[in-house]
mmCIF file of C-alpha atoms in Angstrom:
data_model
loop_
_atom_site.group_PDB
_atom_site.id
_atom_site.type_symbol
_atom_site.label_atom_id
_atom_site.label_comp_id
_atom_site.label_asym_id
_atom_site.label_seq_id
_atom_site.Cartn_x
_atom_site.Cartn_y
_atom_site.Cartn_z
ATOM 1 C CA MET A 275 16.504 -28.645 -17.841
ATOM 2 C CA MET A 276 14.584 -25.366 -18.204
ATOM 3 C CA LYS A 277 16.641 -22.307 -17.380
ATOM 4 C CA LEU A 278 15.332 -19.964 -14.699
ATOM 5 C CA LYS A 279 15.299 -17.016 -17.058
ATOM 6 C CA ASN A 280 13.020 -18.919 -19.453
ATOM 7 C CA ILE A 281 10.311 -19.129 -16.786
ATOM 8 C CA SER A 282 8.069 -16.094 -17.113
ATOM 9 C CA TRP A 283 7.518 -13.871 -14.093
ATOM 10 C CA GLU A 284 3.798 -14.663 -14.216
ATOM 11 C CA ILE A 285 4.594 -18.362 -13.730
ATOM 12 C CA TRP A 286 6.831 -17.501 -10.770
ATOM 13 C CA LEU A 287 4.003 -15.511 -9.187
ATOM 14 C CA LEU A 288 1.565 -18.372 -9.726
ATOM 15 C CA ILE A 289 4.022 -20.816 -8.129
ATOM 16 C CA ILE A 290 4.448 -18.522 -5.113
ATOM 17 C CA ILE A 291 0.659 -18.181 -4.713
ATOM 18 C CA VAL A 292 0.279 -21.962 -4.669
ATOM 19 C CA LEU A 293 3.161 -22.338 -2.205
ATOM 20 C CA GLU A 294 1.753 -19.772 0.215
ATOM 21 C CA ILE A 295 -1.697 -21.395 0.092
ATOM 22 C CA VAL A 296 -0.126 -24.776 0.835
ATOM 23 C CA LEU A 297 2.017 -23.317 3.614
ATOM 24 C CA PHE A 298 -0.877 -21.574 5.353
ATOM 25 C CA GLY A 299 -3.054 -24.644 4.781
ATOM 26 C CA LEU A 300 -0.639 -26.727 6.829
ATOM 27 C CA PHE A 301 -1.354 -24.452 9.818
ATOM 28 C CA ASN A 302 -5.049 -23.946 9.128
ATOM 29 C CA SER A 303 -6.846 -26.478 6.929
ATOM 30 C CA ARG A 304 -9.567 -23.929 6.108
ATOM 31 C CA MET A 305 -7.084 -22.421 3.651
ATOM 32 C CA PHE A 306 -7.626 -25.507 1.484
ATOM 33 C CA ASN A 307 -11.373 -24.879 1.358
ATOM 34 C CA LEU A 308 -12.309 -23.735 -2.162
ATOM 35 C CA ASN A 309 -15.136 -21.531 -0.894
ATOM 36 C CA VAL A 310 -12.757 -19.779 1.500
ATOM 37 C CA LEU A 311 -10.325 -19.124 -1.351
ATOM 38 C CA LEU A 312 -13.052 -17.883 -3.688
ATOM 39 C CA TYR A 313 -15.094 -15.729 -1.305
ATOM 40 C CA GLY A 314 -11.997 -14.520 0.529
ATOM 41 C CA THR A 315 -11.111 -12.566 -2.606
ATOM 42 C CA ASN A 316 -13.916 -10.119 -1.780
ATOM 43 C CA ASP A 317 -11.548 -8.533 0.730
ATOM 44 C CA PHE A 318 -8.769 -7.751 -1.769
ATOM 45 C CA ILE A 319 -9.940 -8.149 -5.357
ATOM 46 C CA TYR A 320 -10.576 -4.390 -5.549
ATOM 47 C CA ILE A 321 -6.815 -3.889 -5.213
ATOM 48 C CA ALA A 322 -6.413 -6.046 -8.313
ATOM 49 C CA PHE A 323 -9.055 -4.020 -10.179
ATOM 50 C CA LEU A 324 -6.980 -0.873 -9.610
ATOM 51 C CA ALA A 325 -3.540 -2.446 -10.125
ATOM 52 C CA VAL A 326 -4.403 -3.507 -13.685
ATOM 53 C CA PRO A 327 -5.068 -0.024 -15.182
ATOM 54 C CA LEU A 328 -2.302 1.474 -13.031
ATOM 55 C CA THR A 329 0.103 -0.967 -14.687
ATOM 56 C CA MET A 330 -0.725 0.530 -18.059
ATOM 57 C CA ILE A 331 0.046 4.018 -16.754
ATOM 58 C CA ILE A 332 3.327 2.888 -15.169
ATOM 59 C CA VAL A 333 4.376 1.155 -18.410
ATOM 60 C CA SER A 334 3.935 4.492 -20.197
ATOM 61 C CA GLY A 335 6.319 6.105 -17.718
ATOM 62 C CA GLY A 336 3.610 7.792 -15.657
ATOM 63 C CA ILE A 337 2.081 7.264 -12.227
ATOM 64 C CA ASP A 338 -1.244 7.971 -10.566
ATOM 65 C CA LEU A 339 -1.520 8.484 -6.806
ATOM 66 C CA SER A 340 -5.062 9.820 -6.857
ATOM 67 C CA PHE A 341 -7.076 6.675 -7.641
ATOM 68 C CA GLY A 342 -7.921 5.997 -3.972
ATOM 69 C CA SER A 343 -9.365 9.483 -3.621
ATOM 70 C CA VAL A 344 -11.275 9.043 -6.886
ATOM 71 C CA VAL A 345 -12.824 5.856 -5.479
ATOM 72 C CA GLY A 346 -13.995 7.764 -2.400
ATOM 73 C CA LEU A 347 -15.273 10.695 -4.463
ATOM 74 C CA CYS A 348 -17.198 8.405 -6.818
ATOM 75 C CA ALA A 349 -18.631 6.365 -3.945
ATOM 76 C CA ILE A 350 -19.992 9.323 -2.006
ATOM 77 C CA SER A 351 -21.194 10.964 -5.228
ATOM 78 C CA LEU A 352 -23.149 7.815 -6.081
ATOM 79 C CA GLY A 353 -24.824 7.926 -2.668
ATOM 80 C CA VAL A 354 -25.645 11.622 -2.840
ATOM 81 C CA LEU A 355 -27.019 11.349 -6.386
ATOM 82 C CA TYR A 356 -29.263 8.447 -5.426
ATOM 83 C CA LYS A 357 -30.493 10.223 -2.300
ATOM 84 C CA SER A 358 -31.371 13.230 -4.451
ATOM 85 C CA ASP A 359 -34.068 11.039 -6.064
ATOM 86 C CA MET A 360 -32.029 10.275 -9.165
ATOM 87 C CA PRO A 361 -32.704 6.763 -10.543
ATOM 88 C CA PHE A 362 -29.934 4.405 -9.465
ATOM 89 C CA TYR A 363 -28.913 3.429 -12.998
ATOM 90 C CA LEU A 364 -28.599 7.108 -13.935
ATOM 91 C CA ALA A 365 -26.603 7.796 -10.750
ATOM 92 C CA VAL A 366 -24.217 5.005 -11.780
ATOM 93 C CA ILE A 367 -23.743 6.552 -15.224
ATOM 94 C CA VAL A 368 -22.986 9.966 -13.687
ATOM 95 C CA THR A 369 -20.569 8.295 -11.262
ATOM 96 C CA PHE A 370 -18.626 6.788 -14.157
ATOM 97 C CA ILE A 371 -18.563 10.206 -15.825
ATOM 98 C CA ILE A 372 -17.125 11.670 -12.612
ATOM 99 C CA GLY A 373 -14.425 8.982 -12.537
ATOM 100 C CA ALA A 374 -13.525 9.562 -16.184
ATOM 101 C CA SER A 375 -13.455 13.328 -15.562
ATOM 102 C CA CYS A 376 -10.997 12.898 -12.692
ATOM 103 C CA GLY A 377 -8.717 10.913 -14.991
ATOM 104 C CA LEU A 378 -9.136 13.544 -17.692
ATOM 105 C CA ILE A 379 -8.154 16.318 -15.274
ATOM 106 C CA ASN A 380 -5.036 14.378 -14.263
ATOM 107 C CA ALA A 381 -4.022 13.874 -17.882
ATOM 108 C CA LEU A 382 -4.684 17.486 -18.921
ATOM 109 C CA LEU A 383 -2.655 18.847 -16.012
ATOM 110 C CA ILE A 384 0.237 16.524 -16.884
ATOM 111 C CA ILE A 385 0.106 17.449 -20.573
ATOM 112 C CA LEU A 386 -0.383 21.201 -20.174
ATOM 113 C CA THR A 387 2.062 21.800 -17.333
ATOM 114 C CA GLY A 388 4.744 19.262 -18.208
ATOM 115 C CA VAL A 389 5.131 18.592 -14.470
ATOM 116 C CA ASN A 390 6.014 15.083 -13.311
ATOM 117 C CA PRO A 391 2.838 12.934 -12.954
ATOM 118 C CA LEU A 392 3.913 12.047 -9.414
ATOM 119 C CA VAL A 393 3.558 15.698 -8.362
ATOM 120 C CA ILE A 394 0.364 16.306 -10.330
ATOM 121 C CA THR A 395 -1.487 13.252 -9.019
ATOM 122 C CA LEU A 396 -0.254 13.878 -5.489
ATOM 123 C CA GLY A 397 -1.968 17.266 -5.698
ATOM 124 C CA THR A 398 -5.167 15.893 -7.250
ATOM 125 C CA MET A 399 -5.214 13.135 -4.630
ATOM 126 C CA TYR A 400 -5.794 15.793 -1.978
ATOM 127 C CA LEU A 401 -8.120 17.699 -4.292
ATOM 128 C CA TYR A 402 -10.414 14.720 -4.873
ATOM 129 C CA SER A 403 -10.315 13.535 -1.249
ATOM 130 C CA GLY A 404 -11.154 17.066 -0.120
ATOM 131 C CA ALA A 405 -14.041 17.224 -2.570
ATOM 132 C CA ALA A 406 -15.295 13.862 -1.302
ATOM 133 C CA LEU A 407 -15.179 15.063 2.307
ATOM 134 C CA LEU A 408 -16.957 18.288 1.347
ATOM 135 C CA ILE A 409 -19.750 16.401 -0.420
ATOM 136 C CA SER A 410 -19.956 13.955 2.470
ATOM 137 C CA GLY A 411 -20.250 16.760 5.030
ATOM 138 C CA THR A 412 -22.825 18.629 2.973
ATOM 139 C CA ALA A 413 -24.917 15.472 2.677
ATOM 140 C CA GLY A 414 -24.579 14.743 6.412
ATOM 141 C CA ALA A 415 -22.807 11.448 5.727
ATOM 142 C CA THR A 416 -19.566 11.984 7.667
ATOM 143 C CA GLY A 417 -20.093 9.016 9.992
ATOM 144 C CA TYR A 418 -19.040 5.413 9.552
ATOM 145 C CA GLU A 419 -22.457 4.440 8.183
ATOM 146 C CA GLY A 420 -22.331 6.882 5.287
ATOM 147 C CA ILE A 421 -25.273 6.790 2.900
ATOM 148 C CA SER A 422 -27.189 3.521 2.808
ATOM 149 C CA ASP A 423 -30.708 2.225 2.004
ATOM 150 C CA PHE A 424 -29.906 1.408 -1.608
ATOM 151 C CA PRO A 425 -32.242 -0.814 -3.649
ATOM 152 C CA ALA A 426 -32.097 -4.501 -2.723
ATOM 153 C CA TYR A 427 -30.591 -5.491 -6.070
ATOM 154 C CA VAL A 428 -27.517 -3.291 -5.447
ATOM 155 C CA ASP A 429 -26.332 -5.768 -2.812
ATOM 156 C CA SER A 430 -26.001 -8.513 -5.440
ATOM 157 C CA ILE A 431 -23.547 -6.513 -7.592
ATOM 158 C CA ALA A 432 -20.602 -7.407 -5.351
ATOM 159 C CA ASN A 433 -22.113 -10.039 -3.054
ATOM 160 C CA GLY A 434 -23.811 -12.250 -5.620
ATOM 161 C CA ALA A 435 -22.494 -15.415 -7.236
ATOM 162 C CA ALA A 436 -22.914 -17.356 -10.469
ATOM 163 C CA LEU A 437 -22.262 -21.111 -10.660
ATOM 164 C CA GLY A 438 -20.730 -20.913 -7.195
ATOM 165 C CA ILE A 439 -18.225 -18.243 -8.240
ATOM 166 C CA PRO A 440 -18.435 -14.741 -6.671
ATOM 167 C CA LEU A 441 -19.485 -12.153 -9.238
ATOM 168 C CA PRO A 442 -16.442 -9.870 -8.595
ATOM 169 C CA ILE A 443 -14.149 -12.694 -9.773
ATOM 170 C CA ILE A 444 -16.198 -13.072 -12.949
ATOM 171 C CA TYR A 445 -16.063 -9.308 -13.513
ATOM 172 C CA PHE A 446 -12.335 -9.370 -12.906
ATOM 173 C CA ILE A 447 -11.657 -12.132 -15.428
ATOM 174 C CA GLY A 448 -13.374 -10.083 -18.134
ATOM 175 C CA PHE A 449 -11.652 -6.928 -16.888
ATOM 176 C CA VAL A 450 -8.172 -8.500 -17.107
ATOM 177 C CA PHE A 451 -8.932 -9.964 -20.532
ATOM 178 C CA ILE A 452 -9.888 -6.559 -21.932
ATOM 179 C CA PHE A 453 -6.822 -4.788 -20.528
ATOM 180 C CA TYR A 454 -4.570 -7.651 -21.628
ATOM 181 C CA ILE A 455 -5.787 -7.284 -25.204
ATOM 182 C CA VAL A 456 -5.424 -3.497 -25.083
ATOM 183 C CA LEU A 457 -1.869 -3.470 -23.679
ATOM 184 C CA HIS A 458 -0.361 -6.612 -25.150
ATOM 185 C CA ARG A 459 -2.161 -7.167 -28.445
ATOM 186 C CA LEU A 460 -3.187 -3.793 -29.905
ATOM 187 C CA ASN A 461 -1.122 -1.020 -31.471
ATOM 188 C CA PHE A 462 -2.339 1.230 -28.653
ATOM 189 C CA GLY A 463 -0.562 -0.989 -26.147
ATOM 190 C CA ARG A 464 2.611 -1.220 -28.217
ATOM 191 C CA SER A 465 2.650 2.571 -28.347
ATOM 192 C CA ILE A 466 2.398 2.681 -24.544
ATOM 193 C CA PHE A 467 5.479 0.457 -24.226
ATOM 194 C CA PHE A 468 7.374 2.611 -26.732
ATOM 195 C CA ILE A 469 6.451 5.810 -24.877
ATOM 196 C CA GLY A 470 7.688 4.313 -21.623
ATOM 197 C CA GLN A 471 10.962 3.224 -23.213
ATOM 198 C CA ASN A 472 11.712 6.497 -24.990
ATOM 199 C CA LEU A 473 9.348 9.442 -24.567
ATOM 200 C CA ARG A 474 11.425 11.840 -26.674
ATOM 201 C CA ALA A 475 11.585 9.470 -29.626
ATOM 202 C CA SER A 476 7.844 8.839 -29.298
ATOM 203 C CA ARG A 477 7.094 12.537 -29.643
ATOM 204 C CA TYR A 478 9.034 12.668 -32.920
ATOM 205 C CA SER A 479 7.340 9.534 -34.270
ATOM 206 C CA THR A 480 3.770 9.066 -35.454
ATOM 207 C CA ILE A 481 2.603 8.229 -31.915
ATOM 208 C CA ASN A 482 0.102 10.685 -30.450
ATOM 209 C CA VAL A 483 1.523 10.790 -26.935
ATOM 210 C CA ASN A 484 -1.082 13.210 -25.583
ATOM 211 C CA ARG A 485 -4.011 11.110 -26.818
ATOM 212 C CA ILE A 486 -2.581 7.952 -25.236
ATOM 213 C CA THR A 487 -1.986 9.817 -21.970
ATOM 214 C CA LEU A 488 -5.580 11.051 -21.951
ATOM 215 C CA ILE A 489 -7.017 7.598 -22.614
ATOM 216 C CA SER A 490 -4.780 5.870 -20.051
ATOM 217 C CA TYR A 491 -5.668 8.196 -17.189
ATOM 218 C CA MET A 492 -9.359 8.223 -18.119
ATOM 219 C CA LEU A 493 -9.358 4.400 -18.018
ATOM 220 C CA MET A 494 -7.843 4.645 -14.544
ATOM 221 C CA GLY A 495 -10.651 6.994 -13.508
ATOM 222 C CA ILE A 496 -13.352 4.752 -14.995
ATOM 223 C CA SER A 497 -11.853 1.740 -13.216
ATOM 224 C CA SER A 498 -11.889 3.686 -9.944
ATOM 225 C CA ALA A 499 -15.583 4.434 -10.477
ATOM 226 C CA ALA A 500 -16.247 0.720 -11.089
ATOM 227 C CA VAL A 501 -14.446 -0.149 -7.845
ATOM 228 C CA ALA A 502 -16.487 2.507 -6.027
ATOM 229 C CA LEU A 503 -19.715 0.932 -7.278
ATOM 230 C CA MET A 504 -18.627 -2.538 -6.140
ATOM 231 C CA LEU A 505 -17.494 -1.270 -2.735
ATOM 232 C CA VAL A 506 -20.813 0.527 -2.187
ATOM 233 C CA SER A 507 -22.535 -2.759 -3.008
ATOM 234 C CA TYR A 508 -20.160 -4.796 -0.826
ATOM 235 C CA PHE A 509 -20.481 -2.617 2.276
ATOM 236 C CA GLY A 510 -24.049 -1.513 1.650
ATOM 237 C CA SER A 511 -23.135 2.142 2.130
ATOM 238 C CA ALA A 512 -21.463 4.996 0.285
ATOM 239 C CA ARG A 513 -18.613 6.673 2.181
ATOM 240 C CA SER A 514 -15.898 9.119 1.223
ATOM 241 C CA ASP A 515 -13.137 6.963 2.743
ATOM 242 C CA LEU A 516 -13.761 3.735 0.821
ATOM 243 C CA GLY A 517 -10.554 4.004 -1.213
ATOM 244 C CA SER A 518 -8.311 5.531 1.436
ATOM 245 C CA SER A 519 -6.297 2.362 2.153
ATOM 246 C CA PHE A 520 -5.643 1.299 -1.447
ATOM 247 C CA LEU A 521 -2.633 3.430 -2.412
ATOM 248 C CA MET A 522 0.326 1.316 -1.260
ATOM 249 C CA PRO A 523 -1.188 -2.151 -1.885
ATOM 250 C CA VAL A 524 -2.136 -1.227 -5.457
ATOM 251 C CA ILE A 525 1.260 0.276 -6.311
ATOM 252 C CA THR A 526 2.978 -2.705 -4.677
ATOM 253 C CA ALA A 527 0.889 -5.134 -6.731
ATOM 254 C CA ALA A 528 1.687 -3.314 -9.981
ATOM 255 C CA VAL A 529 5.427 -3.186 -9.303
ATOM 256 C CA LEU A 530 5.563 -6.727 -7.917
ATOM 257 C CA GLY A 531 3.680 -7.856 -11.004
ATOM 258 C CA GLY A 532 6.561 -6.743 -13.194
ATOM 259 C CA ALA A 533 5.852 -3.087 -13.979
ATOM 260 C CA ASN A 534 9.040 -1.045 -14.199
ATOM 261 C CA ILE A 535 8.491 2.121 -12.179
ATOM 262 C CA TYR A 536 10.573 4.003 -14.769
ATOM 263 C CA GLY A 537 8.344 2.783 -17.594
ATOM 264 C CA GLY A 538 8.805 0.585 -20.636
ATOM 265 C CA SER A 539 7.857 -2.816 -19.214
ATOM 266 C CA GLY A 540 5.017 -4.422 -17.319
ATOM 267 C CA SER A 541 2.401 -7.153 -17.410
ATOM 268 C CA ILE A 542 -1.357 -7.030 -16.906
ATOM 269 C CA LEU A 543 -1.490 -10.686 -15.901
ATOM 270 C CA GLY A 544 1.513 -10.199 -13.614
ATOM 271 C CA SER A 545 -0.166 -7.344 -11.740
ATOM 272 C CA ALA A 546 -3.363 -9.361 -11.364
ATOM 273 C CA LEU A 547 -1.461 -12.339 -9.938
ATOM 274 C CA ALA A 548 0.613 -10.099 -7.654
ATOM 275 C CA ALA A 549 -2.571 -8.616 -6.194
ATOM 276 C CA PHE A 550 -3.827 -12.130 -5.421
ATOM 277 C CA LEU A 551 -0.444 -13.028 -3.933
ATOM 278 C CA ILE A 552 -0.628 -10.066 -1.550
ATOM 279 C CA GLY A 553 -4.284 -10.713 -0.775
ATOM 280 C CA TYR A 554 -3.868 -14.389 0.043
ATOM 281 C CA LEU A 555 -0.796 -13.559 2.104
ATOM 282 C CA GLN A 556 -2.782 -11.187 4.307
ATOM 283 C CA GLN A 557 -5.682 -13.621 4.495
ATOM 284 C CA GLY A 558 -3.413 -16.534 5.412
ATOM 285 C CA LEU A 559 -1.604 -14.578 8.108
ATOM 286 C CA GLN A 560 -4.933 -13.599 9.677
ATOM 287 C CA MET A 561 -6.113 -17.211 9.614
ATOM 288 C CA VAL A 562 -3.030 -18.420 11.505
ATOM 289 C CA GLY A 563 -3.460 -15.696 14.126
ATOM 290 C CA VAL A 564 -0.657 -13.316 13.172
ATOM 291 C CA SER A 565 -1.092 -9.751 14.442
ATOM 292 C CA THR A 566 -1.509 -6.869 12.031
ATOM 293 C CA GLU A 567 1.906 -5.419 12.897
ATOM 294 C CA MET A 568 3.677 -8.736 12.332
ATOM 295 C CA SER A 569 1.611 -9.300 9.195
ATOM 296 C CA ASN A 570 2.918 -6.083 7.675
ATOM 297 C CA ALA A 571 6.508 -7.074 8.494
ATOM 298 C CA VAL A 572 6.065 -10.539 6.989
ATOM 299 C CA SER A 573 4.423 -9.037 3.910
ATOM 300 C CA GLY A 574 7.370 -6.716 3.399
ATOM 301 C CA GLY A 575 9.823 -9.581 3.874
ATOM 302 C CA LEU A 576 8.010 -11.751 1.353
ATOM 303 C CA LEU A 577 7.991 -8.955 -1.206
ATOM 304 C CA ILE A 578 11.754 -8.584 -0.812
ATOM 305 C CA CYS A 579 12.242 -12.346 -1.217
ATOM 306 C CA VAL A 580 10.039 -12.401 -4.308
ATOM 307 C CA LEU A 581 11.966 -9.530 -5.881
ATOM 308 C CA ILE A 582 15.235 -11.359 -5.131
ATOM 309 C CA VAL A 583 13.866 -14.447 -6.899
ATOM 310 C CA LYS A 584 12.873 -12.244 -9.821
ATOM 311 C CA SER A 585 16.372 -10.761 -10.049
ATOM 312 C CA VAL A 586 18.002 -14.196 -9.808
ATOM 313 C CA SER A 587 15.764 -15.559 -12.558
ATOM 314 C CA HIS A 588 16.505 -12.562 -14.770
ATOM 315 C CA TYR A 589 20.273 -12.643 -14.270
ATOM 316 C CA SER A 590 20.653 -16.416 -13.937
ATOM 317 C CA ASP A 591 23.054 -16.641 -16.911
ATOM 318 C CA THR A 592 25.280 -13.892 -15.509
ATOM 319 C CA ILE A 593 25.304 -15.522 -12.066
ATOM 320 C CA MET A 594 26.121 -18.957 -13.487
ATOM 321 C CA HIS A 595 28.877 -17.488 -15.665
ATOM 322 C CA TYR A 596 30.403 -15.769 -12.624
ATOM 323 C CA LEU A 597 30.195 -18.942 -10.529
ATOM 324 C CA LYS A 598 31.794 -21.047 -13.278
ATOM 325 C CA LYS A 599 34.567 -18.482 -13.737
ATOM 326 C CA SER A 600 35.207 -18.391 -9.983
ATOM 327 C CA PHE A 601 35.205 -22.199 -9.837
ATOM 328 C CA ARG A 602 37.763 -22.439 -12.676
ATOM 329 C CA HIS A 603 39.932 -19.839 -10.954
ATOM 330 C CA VAL A 604 39.841 -21.776 -7.679
ATOM 331 C CA ASN A 605 40.671 -24.996 -9.524
ATOM 332 C CA ARG A 606 43.697 -23.388 -11.182
ATOM 333 C CA GLU A 607 44.935 -22.121 -7.828
ATOM 334 C CA ILE A 608 44.550 -25.575 -6.253
ATOM 335 C CA LYS A 609 46.249 -27.234 -9.201
ATOM 336 C CA GLY A 610 49.125 -24.731 -9.098
ATOM 337 C CA SER A 611 49.508 -25.233 -5.374
ATOM 338 C CA ASN A 612 49.623 -29.012 -5.784
ATOM 339 C CA GLU A 613 52.226 -28.759 -8.565
ATOM 340 C CA HIS A 614 54.337 -26.481 -6.384
ATOM 341 C CA VAL A 615 54.203 -28.948 -3.496
ATOM 342 C CA TYR A 616 55.071 -31.809 -5.854
ATOM 343 C CA LYS A 617 58.160 -29.973 -7.197
ATOM 344 C CA GLU A 618 59.411 -29.219 -3.682
ATOM 345 C CA GLN A 619 59.146 -32.895 -2.827
#
């Protein structure tokens, strides 16, 4: 029989996703509809897009709290650039440059100041969100509608499909594959794990810690720009608040996916699956008529249960050893008690 610890965390996450789909499907059969499962991902797949590069940063021992603000800044910048008569393709290129620049600023501040990335990115989170609001106000796009009237083909970027599969899912498969190769198959990724496990030793080795930090945070910025482009396409408008609700879900997905918040371990595939687990949970709760407040409570409870399962699977040998030891101790006490009774008789 396969031991619990031999089952990878990614398999556990996949099992839980299937179980929650089955559970919600028993209450609402629409959950079993393949189209509902596929096109329902449009509401949460952007969380997965951000959780994947964030995992790489967390594995290195860092953190980034500013990605939501970068999404908003890139989205409104894309709208303003296009409205300034810049060709859309060129506006997209500039938007990606803005995203990469935000990541570069984060990395340079972390490297040059030596301050904890949590503090640095907390500050840049407000910096980028403030810049987005400033640009939005200057462009007169402070309302809910934002900047719209993009070319017709922009709508198909996030709302199109190929072979019956939504394009964002196809993008995401390629996206996960690339980051999986980078983190789990290349020397660059192995260096990230080593940095997260022992930063001091990494600095005295041949690993260029600063270069890896720069690349990691720039990839986070580029990914945020990609999400901004897809969200502009999905909603049909560019707004400064498009990434405002992503912070906690993305961090939760990365940590639930197996990333150690202290660095040194994590999984790209795990973070991707965790994002889908959270997304389908929210979708299923809405389909069975659960209120938003109760949905949040259930989501938190499920996350705790999942983490307990993860701990049990990781320490299964220790738990079994303790149970066997306790059982032997109880048996000895019962045997001794019986022998004592027998002698008295």
